[in-house]
């Protein structure tokens, strides 16, 4: 593969995964004023940076020495990679782990002009300055040392990737469950409101009937005291009609309580990896489960503040 063999490309990938993690974690930590283990994985590696660096190197090799072509090769290659990875992760996990929606000239919040321009300059910095000492170091490593290092790091990387993907899929299920239960709760609350309105109308009608019957009774009592017992006010029948509505309302309230318990069970299923995934991506967003993701982020922030 051009001037490097596969193990050397893999070594470059891991080196720049680590370098990208240092850069991103330091930037977000300084901005938020508390340490953030940035990224999708729990290990100190950001695969997007590692892949991006490999792509930058790969597309710049044919034009090495020409700074203008190297710049535009980096812009195009890194932007395409960022878009493909962003679309793929959002389609799989229903969460956008980076979001440029607040930037000017963005596309779907996944890529933006300022980021693409930065990718080009980063390609120049990488190929002309950063990569040269790293290249000498990697090419000078004995094959045995390189193999042992790649074997160890690859084991950690693959294991971390499996666990992190599982956590992300679990997070997706949680977001889906929260959204579904919330929709059902809202629908039940609408039903309950309508039932209350209906009951209130019936109670008002019942009261009006009672008042009318009482008025007629008093009038009959004055005129026909001898028929007082025969003109007994039939309030019990009216009350029985009203009581017949209560089981329906009780059932609706029971269903609301069940959904509330289900919602608490869903949101209560926290795990270290899922919490870490949310903390490591504070700018994550979701078009489909936006409210649920914000709710989990809010709860995670509260738990973090309580533990401090």
PDB file of C-alpha atoms in Angstrom:
ATOM      1  CA  UNK A   1       0.000   0.000   0.000  1.00  0.00           C
ATOM      2  CA  UNK A   2       2.186   2.834  -1.346  1.00  0.00           C
ATOM      3  CA  UNK A   3       5.357   3.168   0.799  1.00  0.00           C
ATOM      4  CA  UNK A   4       4.049   1.422   3.925  1.00  0.00           C
ATOM      5  CA  UNK A   5       3.006  -2.140   4.617  1.00  0.00           C
ATOM      6  CA  UNK A   6      -0.184  -3.082   6.466  1.00  0.00           C
ATOM      7  CA  UNK A   7       1.314  -3.330  10.005  1.00  0.00           C
ATOM      8  CA  UNK A   8       2.879   0.111   9.590  1.00  0.00           C
ATOM      9  CA  UNK A   9      -0.428   1.631   8.446  1.00  0.00           C
ATOM     10  CA  UNK A  10      -2.106   0.029  11.454  1.00  0.00           C
ATOM     11  CA  UNK A  11       0.566   1.475  13.733  1.00  0.00           C
ATOM     12  CA  UNK A  12      -0.021   4.945  12.288  1.00  0.00           C
ATOM     13  CA  UNK A  13      -3.744   4.468  12.861  1.00  0.00           C
ATOM     14  CA  UNK A  14      -3.272   3.742  16.573  1.00  0.00           C
ATOM     15  CA  UNK A  15      -0.777   6.566  17.072  1.00  0.00           C
ATOM     16  CA  UNK A  16      -3.134   9.128  15.588  1.00  0.00           C
ATOM     17  CA  UNK A  17      -6.117   7.649  17.435  1.00  0.00           C
ATOM     18  CA  UNK A  18      -4.242   8.426  20.648  1.00  0.00           C
ATOM     19  CA  UNK A  19      -3.071  11.855  19.455  1.00  0.00           C
ATOM     20  CA  UNK A  20      -6.632  12.747  18.459  1.00  0.00           C
ATOM     21  CA  UNK A  21      -7.909  11.678  21.876  1.00  0.00           C
ATOM     22  CA  UNK A  22      -5.356  13.939  23.598  1.00  0.00           C
ATOM     23  CA  UNK A  23      -6.353  16.897  21.418  1.00  0.00           C
ATOM     24  CA  UNK A  24     -10.137  16.418  21.744  1.00  0.00           C
ATOM     25  CA  UNK A  25     -10.111  15.625  25.473  1.00  0.00           C
ATOM     26  CA  UNK A  26      -7.871  18.593  26.244  1.00  0.00           C
ATOM     27  CA  UNK A  27     -10.043  20.952  24.180  1.00  0.00           C
ATOM     28  CA  UNK A  28     -13.363  19.823  25.682  1.00  0.00           C
ATOM     29  CA  UNK A  29     -11.884  19.673  29.197  1.00  0.00           C
ATOM     30  CA  UNK A  30     -10.664  23.267  28.953  1.00  0.00           C
ATOM     31  CA  UNK A  31     -13.983  24.404  27.516  1.00  0.00           C
ATOM     32  CA  UNK A  32     -16.145  22.654  30.137  1.00  0.00           C
ATOM     33  CA  UNK A  33     -13.626  23.151  32.992  1.00  0.00           C
ATOM     34  CA  UNK A  34     -13.771  19.511  34.043  1.00  0.00           C
ATOM     35  CA  UNK A  35     -12.120  16.392  32.627  1.00  0.00           C
ATOM     36  CA  UNK A  36     -13.951  14.732  29.732  1.00  0.00           C
ATOM     37  CA  UNK A  37     -12.862  11.374  28.331  1.00  0.00           C
ATOM     38  CA  UNK A  38     -13.748  12.341  24.792  1.00  0.00           C
ATOM     39  CA  UNK A  39     -14.968   9.943  22.152  1.00  0.00           C
ATOM     40  CA  UNK A  40     -16.923   6.812  21.414  1.00  0.00           C
ATOM     41  CA  UNK A  41     -14.482   4.381  23.054  1.00  0.00           C
ATOM     42  CA  UNK A  42     -13.435   4.226  26.704  1.00  0.00           C
ATOM     43  CA  UNK A  43      -9.771   3.645  25.893  1.00  0.00           C
ATOM     44  CA  UNK A  44      -7.737   6.800  25.066  1.00  0.00           C
ATOM     45  CA  UNK A  45      -8.334   6.477  21.336  1.00  0.00           C
ATOM     46  CA  UNK A  46     -10.501   8.303  18.816  1.00  0.00           C
ATOM     47  CA  UNK A  47     -10.916   6.089  15.731  1.00  0.00           C
ATOM     48  CA  UNK A  48     -12.187   9.010  13.625  1.00  0.00           C
ATOM     49  CA  UNK A  49      -8.868  10.816  14.047  1.00  0.00           C
ATOM     50  CA  UNK A  50      -6.873   7.677  13.381  1.00  0.00           C
ATOM     51  CA  UNK A  51      -8.880   6.917  10.265  1.00  0.00           C
ATOM     52  CA  UNK A  52      -8.769  10.571   9.228  1.00  0.00           C
ATOM     53  CA  UNK A  53      -4.980  10.700   9.567  1.00  0.00           C
ATOM     54  CA  UNK A  54      -4.578   7.510   7.528  1.00  0.00           C
ATOM     55  CA  UNK A  55      -6.908   8.915   4.842  1.00  0.00           C
ATOM     56  CA  UNK A  56      -4.996  12.221   4.791  1.00  0.00           C
ATOM     57  CA  UNK A  57      -1.697  10.400   4.392  1.00  0.00           C
ATOM     58  CA  UNK A  58      -3.120   8.049   1.803  1.00  0.00           C
ATOM     59  CA  UNK A  59      -4.626  10.747  -0.431  1.00  0.00           C
ATOM     60  CA  UNK A  60      -1.606  13.050  -0.070  1.00  0.00           C
ATOM     61  CA  UNK A  61       1.068  10.516  -1.012  1.00  0.00           C
ATOM     62  CA  UNK A  62       0.491  10.836  -4.796  1.00  0.00           C
ATOM     63  CA  UNK A  63       0.829  14.655  -4.577  1.00  0.00           C
ATOM     64  CA  UNK A  64       3.484  14.834  -1.867  1.00  0.00           C
ATOM     65  CA  UNK A  65       5.570  17.981  -2.267  1.00  0.00           C
ATOM     66  CA  UNK A  66       2.744  20.012  -3.813  1.00  0.00           C
ATOM     67  CA  UNK A  67       1.252  21.957  -0.883  1.00  0.00           C
ATOM     68  CA  UNK A  68      -1.818  23.191  -2.769  1.00  0.00           C
ATOM     69  CA  UNK A  69      -2.825  19.752  -4.003  1.00  0.00           C
ATOM     70  CA  UNK A  70      -2.040  18.238  -0.603  1.00  0.00           C
ATOM     71  CA  UNK A  71      -4.327  20.802   1.035  1.00  0.00           C
ATOM     72  CA  UNK A  72      -7.287  20.095  -1.258  1.00  0.00           C
ATOM     73  CA  UNK A  73      -6.706  16.345  -1.136  1.00  0.00           C
ATOM     74  CA  UNK A  74      -6.967  16.567   2.655  1.00  0.00           C
ATOM     75  CA  UNK A  75     -10.101  18.723   2.494  1.00  0.00           C
ATOM     76  CA  UNK A  76     -11.891  16.310   0.175  1.00  0.00           C
ATOM     77  CA  UNK A  77     -10.698  13.049   1.728  1.00  0.00           C
ATOM     78  CA  UNK A  78     -11.308  14.006   5.372  1.00  0.00           C
ATOM     79  CA  UNK A  79     -14.676  15.652   4.665  1.00  0.00           C
ATOM     80  CA  UNK A  80     -15.956  12.602   2.787  1.00  0.00           C
ATOM     81  CA  UNK A  81     -14.764  10.360   5.626  1.00  0.00           C
ATOM     82  CA  UNK A  82     -16.399  12.547   8.292  1.00  0.00           C
ATOM     83  CA  UNK A  83     -19.703  12.544   6.410  1.00  0.00           C
ATOM     84  CA  UNK A  84     -19.731   8.791   5.769  1.00  0.00           C
ATOM     85  CA  UNK A  85     -18.875   7.978   9.402  1.00  0.00           C
ATOM     86  CA  UNK A  86     -21.395  10.516  10.736  1.00  0.00           C
ATOM     87  CA  UNK A  87     -24.236   9.232   8.561  1.00  0.00           C
ATOM     88  CA  UNK A  88     -23.397   5.621   9.361  1.00  0.00           C
ATOM     89  CA  UNK A  89     -23.287   6.162  13.140  1.00  0.00           C
ATOM     90  CA  UNK A  90     -26.529   8.150  13.157  1.00  0.00           C
ATOM     91  CA  UNK A  91     -28.280   5.490  11.056  1.00  0.00           C
ATOM     92  CA  UNK A  92     -27.075   2.717  13.365  1.00  0.00           C
ATOM     93  CA  UNK A  93     -27.341   4.357  16.796  1.00  0.00           C
ATOM     94  CA  UNK A  94     -29.926   7.137  16.091  1.00  0.00           C
ATOM     95  CA  UNK A  95     -27.573   9.604  17.781  1.00  0.00           C
ATOM     96  CA  UNK A  96     -25.407  12.263  16.160  1.00  0.00           C
ATOM     97  CA  UNK A  97     -22.158  12.111  18.140  1.00  0.00           C
ATOM     98  CA  UNK A  98     -20.975  15.446  16.767  1.00  0.00           C
ATOM     99  CA  UNK A  99     -23.212  18.219  15.539  1.00  0.00           C
ATOM    100  CA  UNK A 100     -22.230  21.257  13.456  1.00  0.00           C
ATOM    101  CA  UNK A 101     -25.786  22.589  13.238  1.00  0.00           C
ATOM    102  CA  UNK A 102     -24.761  25.787  15.023  1.00  0.00           C
ATOM    103  CA  UNK A 103     -22.005  26.419  12.446  1.00  0.00           C
ATOM    104  CA  UNK A 104     -22.485  28.401   9.272  1.00  0.00           C
ATOM    105  CA  UNK A 105     -22.452  26.542   5.950  1.00  0.00           C
ATOM    106  CA  UNK A 106     -23.029  23.114   7.459  1.00  0.00           C
ATOM    107  CA  UNK A 107     -24.651  20.130   5.761  1.00  0.00           C
ATOM    108  CA  UNK A 108     -27.041  18.045   7.876  1.00  0.00           C
ATOM    109  CA  UNK A 109     -25.007  19.052  10.922  1.00  0.00           C
ATOM    110  CA  UNK A 110     -22.450  16.359  10.038  1.00  0.00           C
ATOM    111  CA  UNK A 111     -19.940  18.397   8.034  1.00  0.00           C
ATOM    112  CA  UNK A 112     -19.352  22.132   7.738  1.00  0.00           C
ATOM    113  CA  UNK A 113     -17.154  24.505   5.793  1.00  0.00           C
ATOM    114  CA  UNK A 114     -15.019  25.593   8.740  1.00  0.00           C
ATOM    115  CA  UNK A 115     -14.300  21.980   9.647  1.00  0.00           C
ATOM    116  CA  UNK A 116     -13.372  21.087   6.060  1.00  0.00           C
ATOM    117  CA  UNK A 117     -11.020  24.079   5.845  1.00  0.00           C
ATOM    118  CA  UNK A 118      -9.418  22.972   9.115  1.00  0.00           C
ATOM    119  CA  UNK A 119      -9.015  19.432   7.756  1.00  0.00           C
ATOM    120  CA  UNK A 120      -6.999  20.831   4.838  1.00  0.00           C
ATOM    121  CA  UNK A 121      -4.603  22.762   7.082  1.00  0.00           C
ATOM    122  CA  UNK A 122      -4.356  19.787   9.404  1.00  0.00           C
ATOM    123  CA  UNK A 123      -3.344  17.649   6.418  1.00  0.00           C
ATOM    124  CA  UNK A 124      -0.503  20.060   5.644  1.00  0.00           C
ATOM    125  CA  UNK A 125       0.573  20.095   9.290  1.00  0.00           C
ATOM    126  CA  UNK A 126       0.375  16.316   9.435  1.00  0.00           C
ATOM    127  CA  UNK A 127       2.248  15.527   6.246  1.00  0.00           C
ATOM    128  CA  UNK A 128       4.901  18.246   6.491  1.00  0.00           C
ATOM    129  CA  UNK A 129       5.593  18.369  10.233  1.00  0.00           C
ATOM    130  CA  UNK A 130       3.910  15.825  12.531  1.00  0.00           C
ATOM    131  CA  UNK A 131       4.201  12.656  10.476  1.00  0.00           C
ATOM    132  CA  UNK A 132       7.900  12.783   9.646  1.00  0.00           C
ATOM    133  CA  UNK A 133       9.298  11.951  13.127  1.00  0.00           C
ATOM    134  CA  UNK A 134       6.486   9.427  13.697  1.00  0.00           C
ATOM    135  CA  UNK A 135       7.295   7.842  10.345  1.00  0.00           C
ATOM    136  CA  UNK A 136      10.969   7.487  11.288  1.00  0.00           C
ATOM    137  CA  UNK A 137      10.009   5.980  14.648  1.00  0.00           C
ATOM    138  CA  UNK A 138       7.589   3.441  13.180  1.00  0.00           C
ATOM    139  CA  UNK A 139       9.829   2.436  10.284  1.00  0.00           C
ATOM    140  CA  UNK A 140      12.723   1.989  12.715  1.00  0.00           C
ATOM    141  CA  UNK A 141      10.805  -0.372  15.040  1.00  0.00           C
ATOM    142  CA  UNK A 142      11.943  -4.040  14.975  1.00  0.00           C
ATOM    143  CA  UNK A 143       9.334  -6.340  13.479  1.00  0.00           C
ATOM    144  CA  UNK A 144       8.973  -8.302  16.740  1.00  0.00           C
ATOM    145  CA  UNK A 145       8.372  -5.173  18.816  1.00  0.00           C
ATOM    146  CA  UNK A 146       5.929  -3.839  16.228  1.00  0.00           C
ATOM    147  CA  UNK A 147       4.040  -7.135  16.185  1.00  0.00           C
ATOM    148  CA  UNK A 148       3.809  -7.352  19.993  1.00  0.00           C
ATOM    149  CA  UNK A 149       2.653  -3.757  20.267  1.00  0.00           C
ATOM    150  CA  UNK A 150       0.018  -4.130  17.536  1.00  0.00           C
ATOM    151  CA  UNK A 151      -1.240  -7.401  19.038  1.00  0.00           C
ATOM    152  CA  UNK A 152      -1.693  -5.866  22.502  1.00  0.00           C
ATOM    153  CA  UNK A 153      -3.277  -2.633  21.331  1.00  0.00           C
ATOM    154  CA  UNK A 154      -5.508  -4.417  18.811  1.00  0.00           C
ATOM    155  CA  UNK A 155      -6.859  -6.680  21.554  1.00  0.00           C
ATOM    156  CA  UNK A 156      -7.759  -3.666  23.697  1.00  0.00           C
ATOM    157  CA  UNK A 157      -9.147  -1.763  20.715  1.00  0.00           C
ATOM    158  CA  UNK A 158     -11.365  -4.585  19.459  1.00  0.00           C
ATOM    159  CA  UNK A 159     -12.647  -5.397  22.962  1.00  0.00           C
ATOM    160  CA  UNK A 160     -13.388  -1.736  23.661  1.00  0.00           C
ATOM    161  CA  UNK A 161     -15.124  -1.355  20.311  1.00  0.00           C
ATOM    162  CA  UNK A 162     -17.393  -4.354  20.991  1.00  0.00           C
ATOM    163  CA  UNK A 163     -18.342  -3.062  24.461  1.00  0.00           C
ATOM    164  CA  UNK A 164     -18.850   0.512  23.232  1.00  0.00           C
ATOM    165  CA  UNK A 165     -21.008  -0.567  20.293  1.00  0.00           C
ATOM    166  CA  UNK A 166     -23.138  -2.656  22.651  1.00  0.00           C
ATOM    167  CA  UNK A 167     -23.478   0.335  24.993  1.00  0.00           C
ATOM    168  CA  UNK A 168     -24.475   2.559  22.075  1.00  0.00           C
ATOM    169  CA  UNK A 169     -27.085   0.039  20.921  1.00  0.00           C
ATOM    170  CA  UNK A 170     -28.389  -0.220  24.501  1.00  0.00           C
ATOM    171  CA  UNK A 171     -28.585   3.566  24.597  1.00  0.00           C
ATOM    172  CA  UNK A 172     -30.587   3.500  21.379  1.00  0.00           C
ATOM    173  CA  UNK A 173     -33.032   0.983  22.924  1.00  0.00           C
ATOM    174  CA  UNK A 174     -33.332   3.172  26.014  1.00  0.00           C
ATOM    175  CA  UNK A 175     -34.058   6.257  23.916  1.00  0.00           C
ATOM    176  CA  UNK A 176     -36.645   4.328  21.915  1.00  0.00           C
ATOM    177  CA  UNK A 177     -38.282   3.036  25.107  1.00  0.00           C
ATOM    178  CA  UNK A 178     -38.345   6.487  26.726  1.00  0.00           C
ATOM    179  CA  UNK A 179     -39.869   8.044  23.625  1.00  0.00           C
ATOM    180  CA  UNK A 180     -42.476   5.296  23.272  1.00  0.00           C
ATOM    181  CA  UNK A 181     -43.531   5.380  26.929  1.00  0.00           C
ATOM    182  CA  UNK A 182     -43.663   9.167  26.942  1.00  0.00           C
ATOM    183  CA  UNK A 183     -45.948   9.135  23.895  1.00  0.00           C
ATOM    184  CA  UNK A 184     -48.211   6.568  25.583  1.00  0.00           C
ATOM    185  CA  UNK A 185     -48.263   8.612  28.800  1.00  0.00           C
ATOM    186  CA  UNK A 186     -49.203  11.745  26.888  1.00  0.00           C
ATOM    187  CA  UNK A 187     -51.985   9.878  25.076  1.00  0.00           C
ATOM    188  CA  UNK A 188     -53.331   8.547  28.380  1.00  0.00           C
ATOM    189  CA  UNK A 189     -53.158  11.996  29.943  1.00  0.00           C
ATOM    190  CA  UNK A 190     -55.247  13.315  27.064  1.00  0.00           C
ATOM    191  CA  UNK A 191     -57.757  10.515  27.645  1.00  0.00           C
ATOM    192  CA  UNK A 192     -57.810  11.293  31.360  1.00  0.00           C
ATOM    193  CA  UNK A 193     -58.349  15.005  30.694  1.00  0.00           C
ATOM    194  CA  UNK A 194     -61.216  14.208  28.351  1.00  0.00           C
ATOM    195  CA  UNK A 195     -62.668  11.797  30.909  1.00  0.00           C
ATOM    196  CA  UNK A 196     -62.403  14.448  33.611  1.00  0.00           C
ATOM    197  CA  UNK A 197     -64.121  16.974  31.361  1.00  0.00           C
ATOM    198  CA  UNK A 198     -66.848  14.461  30.583  1.00  0.00           C
ATOM    199  CA  UNK A 199     -67.249  13.617  34.268  1.00  0.00           C
ATOM    200  CA  UNK A 200     -67.299  17.281  35.209  1.00  0.00           C
ATOM    201  CA  UNK A 201     -70.018  17.927  32.633  1.00  0.00           C
ATOM    202  CA  UNK A 202     -72.013  14.972  33.905  1.00  0.00           C
ATOM    203  CA  UNK A 203     -71.554  16.088  37.521  1.00  0.00           C
ATOM    204  CA  UNK A 204     -72.706  19.580  36.594  1.00  0.00           C
ATOM    205  CA  UNK A 205     -75.677  18.140  34.778  1.00  0.00           C
ATOM    206  CA  UNK A 206     -76.344  15.917  37.782  1.00  0.00           C
ATOM    207  CA  UNK A 207     -76.208  18.909  40.120  1.00  0.00           C
ATOM    208  CA  UNK A 208     -78.572  20.851  37.895  1.00  0.00           C
ATOM    209  CA  UNK A 209     -80.942  17.907  37.886  1.00  0.00           C
ATOM    210  CA  UNK A 210     -80.706  17.650  41.662  1.00  0.00           C
ATOM    211  CA  UNK A 211     -81.402  21.366  42.082  1.00  0.00           C
ATOM    212  CA  UNK A 212     -84.329  21.158  39.723  1.00  0.00           C
ATOM    213  CA  UNK A 213     -85.682  18.110  41.493  1.00  0.00           C
ATOM    214  CA  UNK A 214     -85.144  19.768  44.886  1.00  0.00           C
ATOM    215  CA  UNK A 215     -86.994  22.881  43.742  1.00  0.00           C
ATOM    216  CA  UNK A 216     -89.849  20.820  42.386  1.00  0.00           C
ATOM    217  CA  UNK A 217     -89.839  18.765  45.564  1.00  0.00           C
ATOM    218  CA  UNK A 218     -90.064  21.816  47.800  1.00  0.00           C
ATOM    219  CA  UNK A 219     -92.872  23.182  45.677  1.00  0.00           C
ATOM    220  CA  UNK A 220     -94.682  19.855  45.829  1.00  0.00           C
ATOM    221  CA  UNK A 221     -94.089  19.671  49.576  1.00  0.00           C
ATOM    222  CA  UNK A 222     -95.725  22.989  50.137  1.00  0.00           C
ATOM    223  CA  UNK A 223     -98.711  22.133  47.969  1.00  0.00           C
ATOM    224  CA  UNK A 224     -99.055  18.468  48.577  1.00  0.00           C
ATOM    225  CA  UNK A 225     -97.694  17.641  52.021  1.00  0.00           C
ATOM    226  CA  UNK A 226     -99.822  14.536  52.058  1.00  0.00           C
ATOM    227  CA  UNK A 227     -97.778  13.143  49.107  1.00  0.00           C
ATOM    228  CA  UNK A 228     -94.354  13.881  50.606  1.00  0.00           C
ATOM    229  CA  UNK A 229     -93.187  10.283  50.833  1.00  0.00           C
ATOM    230  CA  UNK A 230     -94.253   9.559  47.277  1.00  0.00           C
ATOM    231  CA  UNK A 231     -92.130  12.403  45.986  1.00  0.00           C
ATOM    232  CA  UNK A 232     -88.804  11.177  47.427  1.00  0.00           C
ATOM    233  CA  UNK A 233     -85.810  12.691  45.505  1.00  0.00           C
ATOM    234  CA  UNK A 234     -84.168   9.904  43.464  1.00  0.00           C
ATOM    235  CA  UNK A 235     -80.557  10.983  44.195  1.00  0.00           C
ATOM    236  CA  UNK A 236     -79.249   7.472  44.698  1.00  0.00           C
ATOM    237  CA  UNK A 237     -79.976   6.546  41.109  1.00  0.00           C
ATOM    238  CA  UNK A 238     -78.096   9.607  39.927  1.00  0.00           C
ATOM    239  CA  UNK A 239     -75.185   8.780  42.228  1.00  0.00           C
ATOM    240  CA  UNK A 240     -75.061   5.230  40.937  1.00  0.00           C
ATOM    241  CA  UNK A 241     -74.823   6.542  37.392  1.00  0.00           C
ATOM    242  CA  UNK A 242     -71.913   8.747  38.461  1.00  0.00           C
ATOM    243  CA  UNK A 243     -70.170   5.878  40.240  1.00  0.00           C
ATOM    244  CA  UNK A 244     -70.350   3.775  37.113  1.00  0.00           C
ATOM    245  CA  UNK A 245     -67.845   6.165  35.532  1.00  0.00           C
ATOM    246  CA  UNK A 246     -65.277   5.702  38.292  1.00  0.00           C
ATOM    247  CA  UNK A 247     -64.022   2.208  37.307  1.00  0.00           C
ATOM    248  CA  UNK A 248     -63.135   3.490  33.844  1.00  0.00           C
ATOM    249  CA  UNK A 249     -61.207   6.374  35.350  1.00  0.00           C
ATOM    250  CA  UNK A 250     -59.539   4.110  37.886  1.00  0.00           C
ATOM    251  CA  UNK A 251     -58.397   1.803  35.109  1.00  0.00           C
ATOM    252  CA  UNK A 252     -56.930   4.721  33.187  1.00  0.00           C
ATOM    253  CA  UNK A 253     -55.105   5.921  36.283  1.00  0.00           C
ATOM    254  CA  UNK A 254     -53.754   2.413  36.880  1.00  0.00           C
ATOM    255  CA  UNK A 255     -52.441   2.318  33.316  1.00  0.00           C
ATOM    256  CA  UNK A 256     -50.820   5.707  33.827  1.00  0.00           C
ATOM    257  CA  UNK A 257     -49.148   4.431  36.966  1.00  0.00           C
ATOM    258  CA  UNK A 258     -47.902   1.327  35.124  1.00  0.00           C
ATOM    259  CA  UNK A 259     -46.420   3.452  32.332  1.00  0.00           C
ATOM    260  CA  UNK A 260     -44.760   5.735  34.869  1.00  0.00           C
ATOM    261  CA  UNK A 261     -43.169   2.695  36.533  1.00  0.00           C
ATOM    262  CA  UNK A 262     -42.060   1.369  33.121  1.00  0.00           C
ATOM    263  CA  UNK A 263     -40.511   4.756  32.321  1.00  0.00           C
ATOM    264  CA  UNK A 264     -38.608   4.741  35.612  1.00  0.00           C
ATOM    265  CA  UNK A 265     -37.385   1.211  34.938  1.00  0.00           C
ATOM    266  CA  UNK A 266     -36.102   2.207  31.500  1.00  0.00           C
ATOM    267  CA  UNK A 267     -34.307   5.327  32.684  1.00  0.00           C
ATOM    268  CA  UNK A 268     -32.971   3.527  35.740  1.00  0.00           C
ATOM    269  CA  UNK A 269     -31.036   0.947  33.688  1.00  0.00           C
ATOM    270  CA  UNK A 270     -27.737   2.834  33.773  1.00  0.00           C
ATOM    271  CA  UNK A 271     -24.336   1.322  33.154  1.00  0.00           C
ATOM    272  CA  UNK A 272     -20.764   2.571  33.331  1.00  0.00           C
ATOM    273  CA  UNK A 273     -20.256   2.362  29.579  1.00  0.00           C
ATOM    274  CA  UNK A 274     -23.555   4.051  28.720  1.00  0.00           C
ATOM    275  CA  UNK A 275     -22.872   6.854  31.207  1.00  0.00           C
ATOM    276  CA  UNK A 276     -19.334   7.220  29.837  1.00  0.00           C
ATOM    277  CA  UNK A 277     -20.662   7.353  26.294  1.00  0.00           C
ATOM    278  CA  UNK A 278     -22.944  10.263  27.187  1.00  0.00           C
ATOM    279  CA  UNK A 279     -20.276  12.106  29.190  1.00  0.00           C
ATOM    280  CA  UNK A 280     -17.706  11.651  26.442  1.00  0.00           C
ATOM    281  CA  UNK A 281     -20.010  13.182  23.826  1.00  0.00           C
ATOM    282  CA  UNK A 282     -21.624  16.222  25.481  1.00  0.00           C
ATOM    283  CA  UNK A 283     -22.520  17.716  22.106  1.00  0.00           C
ATOM    284  CA  UNK A 284     -24.392  14.635  20.873  1.00  0.00           C
ATOM    285  CA  UNK A 285     -27.864  15.118  19.439  1.00  0.00           C
ATOM    286  CA  UNK A 286     -30.636  13.001  17.956  1.00  0.00           C
ATOM    287  CA  UNK A 287     -33.248  14.002  15.411  1.00  0.00           C
ATOM    288  CA  UNK A 288     -35.538  11.106  16.320  1.00  0.00           C
ATOM    289  CA  UNK A 289     -34.983  10.893  20.088  1.00  0.00           C
ATOM    290  CA  UNK A 290     -33.933  14.468  20.876  1.00  0.00           C
ATOM    291  CA  UNK A 291     -36.039  14.889  24.002  1.00  0.00           C
ATOM    292  CA  UNK A 292     -35.034  11.503  25.449  1.00  0.00           C
ATOM    293  CA  UNK A 293     -31.318  12.115  24.831  1.00  0.00           C
ATOM    294  CA  UNK A 294     -31.479  15.536  26.507  1.00  0.00           C
ATOM    295  CA  UNK A 295     -33.303  13.987  29.461  1.00  0.00           C
ATOM    296  CA  UNK A 296     -30.578  11.340  29.887  1.00  0.00           C
ATOM    297  CA  UNK A 297     -27.880  13.998  29.568  1.00  0.00           C
ATOM    298  CA  UNK A 298     -29.645  16.110  32.201  1.00  0.00           C
ATOM    299  CA  UNK A 299     -29.945  13.167  34.614  1.00  0.00           C
ATOM    300  CA  UNK A 300     -26.313  12.208  34.046  1.00  0.00           C
ATOM    301  CA  UNK A 301     -25.209  15.764  34.787  1.00  0.00           C
ATOM    302  CA  UNK A 302     -27.245  15.800  38.002  1.00  0.00           C
ATOM    303  CA  UNK A 303     -25.742  12.480  39.114  1.00  0.00           C
ATOM    304  CA  UNK A 304     -22.256  13.784  38.330  1.00  0.00           C
ATOM    305  CA  UNK A 305     -22.855  16.956  40.358  1.00  0.00           C
ATOM    306  CA  UNK A 306     -24.239  14.956  43.278  1.00  0.00           C
ATOM    307  CA  UNK A 307     -21.171  12.698  43.346  1.00  0.00           C
ATOM    308  CA  UNK A 308     -18.776  15.671  43.453  1.00  0.00           C
TER     309      UNK A 308
END
